[in-house]
Short mmCIF file of C-alpha atoms in Angstrom, two decimals:
data_model
loop_
_atom_site.label_atom_id
_atom_site.label_comp_id
_atom_site.label_asym_id
_atom_site.label_seq_id
_atom_site.Cartn_x
_atom_site.Cartn_y
_atom_site.Cartn_z
CA MET A 202 140.65 119.38 150.73
CA THR A 203 142.90 116.92 148.98
CA HIS A 204 143.03 113.34 150.24
CA ALA A 205 145.74 113.28 152.90
CA ASP A 206 147.37 109.96 151.97
CA ALA A 207 150.25 111.05 149.72
CA THR A 208 151.06 107.43 148.87
CA CYS A 209 147.74 107.22 147.03
CA SER A 210 148.46 109.42 144.03
CA VAL A 211 146.19 108.92 141.04
CA GLU A 212 149.14 107.31 139.26
CA THR A 213 149.52 104.82 142.13
CA LEU A 214 145.80 104.05 142.13
CA VAL A 215 145.73 103.38 138.39
CA SER A 216 148.84 101.21 138.74
CA ARG A 217 147.10 99.17 141.48
CA LEU A 218 144.16 98.61 139.17
CA ALA A 219 146.43 97.56 136.30
CA ASP A 220 148.30 95.10 138.54
CA ALA A 221 145.04 93.54 139.74
CA LEU A 222 143.61 93.31 136.22
CA ALA A 223 146.77 91.76 134.79
CA ALA A 224 146.90 89.20 137.61
CA ALA A 225 143.23 88.26 137.27
CA HIS A 226 142.77 88.46 133.50
CA GLY A 227 146.24 88.34 131.94
CA GLN A 228 145.53 84.99 130.29
CA ASP A 229 141.96 85.76 129.19
CA ALA A 230 141.18 86.14 125.51
CA ASP A 231 138.83 88.78 124.16
CA VAL A 232 139.02 91.35 126.94
CA VAL A 233 137.41 94.74 126.32
CA ILE A 234 138.30 97.70 128.55
CA VAL A 235 135.33 100.11 128.50
CA GLY A 236 135.54 103.50 130.18
CA VAL A 237 132.41 105.31 131.31
CA GLN A 238 132.35 108.85 129.88
CA ARG A 239 134.12 111.07 130.90
CA ARG A 240 136.82 110.38 133.47
CA GLY A 241 136.34 106.63 133.31
CA VAL A 242 137.50 106.83 129.69
CA ASP A 243 140.68 108.67 130.71
CA ILE A 244 141.41 106.09 133.41
CA ALA A 245 140.69 103.24 130.98
CA ARG A 246 143.19 104.72 128.48
CA ARG A 247 145.85 104.83 131.19
CA LEU A 248 145.05 101.23 132.09
CA MET A 249 145.45 100.19 128.46
CA GLY A 250 148.96 101.67 128.44
CA LEU A 251 149.90 99.86 131.65
CA LEU A 252 148.42 96.55 130.49
CA GLU A 253 150.30 96.52 127.20
CA GLY A 254 152.46 93.41 127.09
CA ARG A 255 151.05 92.10 130.38
CA MET A 256 148.08 90.31 128.87
CA ALA A 257 147.97 87.26 126.58
CA SER A 258 146.23 89.37 123.96
CA THR A 259 145.84 93.13 123.66
CA PRO A 260 142.46 94.20 125.08
CA ARG A 261 140.08 96.10 122.86
CA PHE A 262 139.21 99.62 124.05
CA GLY A 263 135.85 101.32 124.19
CA SER A 264 134.05 104.28 125.67
CA LEU A 265 130.47 104.40 126.88
CA ASP A 266 128.11 107.33 127.37
CA ILE A 267 125.34 106.39 129.80
CA ASN A 268 123.30 109.61 129.91
CA PHE A 269 120.30 108.19 128.03
CA TYR A 270 120.21 105.22 130.44
CA ARG A 271 120.18 107.23 133.67
CA ASP A 272 117.15 106.76 135.90
CA ASP A 273 117.19 110.47 136.79
CA TRP A 274 117.19 111.71 133.19
CA THR A 275 114.02 113.78 133.62
CA THR A 276 115.14 115.34 136.91
CA ILE A 277 118.60 116.56 135.85
CA GLN A 278 118.75 120.33 136.11
CA GLY A 279 120.13 122.04 133.06
CA LYS A 280 121.18 120.09 130.04
CA PRO A 281 123.37 117.03 130.59
CA VAL A 282 126.47 116.78 128.45
CA ILE A 283 125.85 114.00 125.96
CA GLY A 284 128.99 112.24 124.84
CA SER A 285 129.50 109.45 122.39
CA SER A 286 129.96 105.76 122.81
CA SER A 287 132.59 103.89 120.85
CA ILE A 288 132.48 100.14 121.35
CA PRO A 289 134.88 98.09 119.19
CA GLY A 290 132.55 95.53 117.66
CA SER A 291 130.20 93.12 119.33
CA LEU A 292 130.61 92.32 123.02
CA ASP A 293 129.15 88.84 122.57
CA GLY A 294 131.27 86.42 124.59
CA ALA A 295 133.80 89.06 125.64
CA LEU A 296 135.05 89.78 129.15
CA VAL A 297 134.25 93.46 129.70
CA ILE A 298 136.15 95.48 132.28
CA LEU A 299 133.95 98.49 132.99
CA VAL A 300 136.03 101.42 134.29
CA ASP A 301 134.78 104.48 136.18
CA ASP A 302 136.29 107.11 138.44
CA VAL A 303 134.04 107.00 141.54
CA LEU A 304 131.56 104.37 142.74
CA PHE A 305 128.92 105.96 144.97
CA SER A 306 125.26 104.91 144.79
CA GLY A 307 125.68 102.33 142.02
CA ARG A 308 123.24 104.08 139.69
CA THR A 309 125.86 105.01 137.08
CA VAL A 310 127.00 101.37 136.96
CA ARG A 311 123.39 100.19 136.58
CA ALA A 312 122.99 102.54 133.62
CA ALA A 313 126.30 101.38 132.14
CA LEU A 314 125.29 97.72 132.39
CA GLU A 315 122.07 98.48 130.55
CA ALA A 316 123.93 100.44 127.87
CA LEU A 317 126.52 97.66 127.40
CA HIS A 318 123.84 95.17 126.47
CA ASP A 319 122.99 97.26 123.41
CA TYR A 320 126.36 96.04 122.05
CA GLY A 321 125.95 92.33 122.73
CA ARG A 322 125.98 89.82 125.56
CA PRO A 323 129.36 89.71 127.31
CA ARG A 324 130.38 86.45 128.99
CA ALA A 325 131.14 88.56 132.10
CA VAL A 326 131.43 92.16 133.22
CA ARG A 327 133.87 93.24 135.92
CA LEU A 328 133.92 96.69 137.51
CA ALA A 329 137.12 98.64 138.15
CA VAL A 330 136.90 102.00 139.94
CA LEU A 331 139.56 104.45 141.01
CA VAL A 332 137.67 105.44 144.19
CA ASP A 333 134.98 103.49 146.05
CA ARG A 334 132.80 105.54 148.38
CA ALA A 335 131.90 102.59 150.57
CA GLY A 336 128.62 102.47 152.41
CA HIS A 337 126.41 104.61 150.19
CA ARG A 338 124.91 102.14 147.73
CA ASP A 339 121.33 102.50 146.58
CA LEU A 340 121.73 99.32 144.51
CA PRO A 341 123.47 96.00 145.22
CA ILE A 342 126.56 96.84 143.15
CA GLN A 343 130.17 96.36 144.24
CA ALA A 344 133.45 96.93 142.43
CA ASP A 345 135.68 93.97 141.60
CA TYR A 346 138.81 96.14 141.48
CA VAL A 347 139.31 99.28 143.58
CA GLY A 348 142.19 101.73 143.58
CA MET A 349 141.18 103.31 146.90
CA THR A 350 138.26 103.14 149.33
CA VAL A 351 137.22 106.31 151.16
CA LYS A 352 134.77 106.74 154.00
CA THR A 353 132.62 109.81 153.49
CA ASP A 354 129.39 111.28 154.68
CA ARG A 355 126.60 111.05 152.13
CA SER A 356 126.61 114.86 151.88
CA GLN A 357 130.29 115.01 150.92
CA HIS A 358 131.48 115.01 147.34
CA VAL A 359 134.49 113.18 145.88
CA ASP A 360 136.10 114.74 142.82
CA VAL A 361 138.67 112.95 140.72
CA LEU A 362 140.80 115.33 138.68
CA LEU A 363 142.84 113.95 135.80
CA ARG A 364 145.62 115.74 133.95
CA GLU A 365 144.11 114.86 130.55
CA ARG A 366 140.92 116.71 131.37
CA ASP A 367 141.70 118.96 134.35
CA GLY A 368 145.41 119.69 134.05
CA GLU A 369 146.27 117.87 137.30
CA ASP A 370 145.85 114.53 139.03
CA ALA A 371 144.07 114.65 142.40
CA VAL A 372 141.35 113.09 144.50
CA ARG A 373 139.49 115.74 146.46
CA ILE A 374 136.87 115.29 149.16
CA ALA A 375 134.63 118.30 149.79
#
């Protein structure tokens, strides 16, 4: 089923994130927006477009594949899709805004934090997610910026569909 709140379109959620990021970091120098492969990258690209002209300096953009950093690497059935990372230079001293589609257990974010440190030591990392599945953390990780929080059972699944990848924008809970 599709999330019932029609006022929470994906476009609205991304806009909320952009507003919060511009308000909190609009005057910061050396900001790097890094999307977690795959849908986090698409969301991060949208954020870059919305942040243009709203920040003191244009953020750098990067993408991060975390598959080799996952703690369940050996238990994944089938072959995981390995993407590429593209980080624009060193992250030393930068403010990194890590972007993902859904925050659930926190394990993807843990892997992303580990992967980021291969590119330098940021002065800070902030987490922006389109959807936060509150209450299901396995690790003490929380998002700094959230488009929407949903209450779900642990057995449910939240899918974020994006027009760039899926041909439509939707948040679906199954």
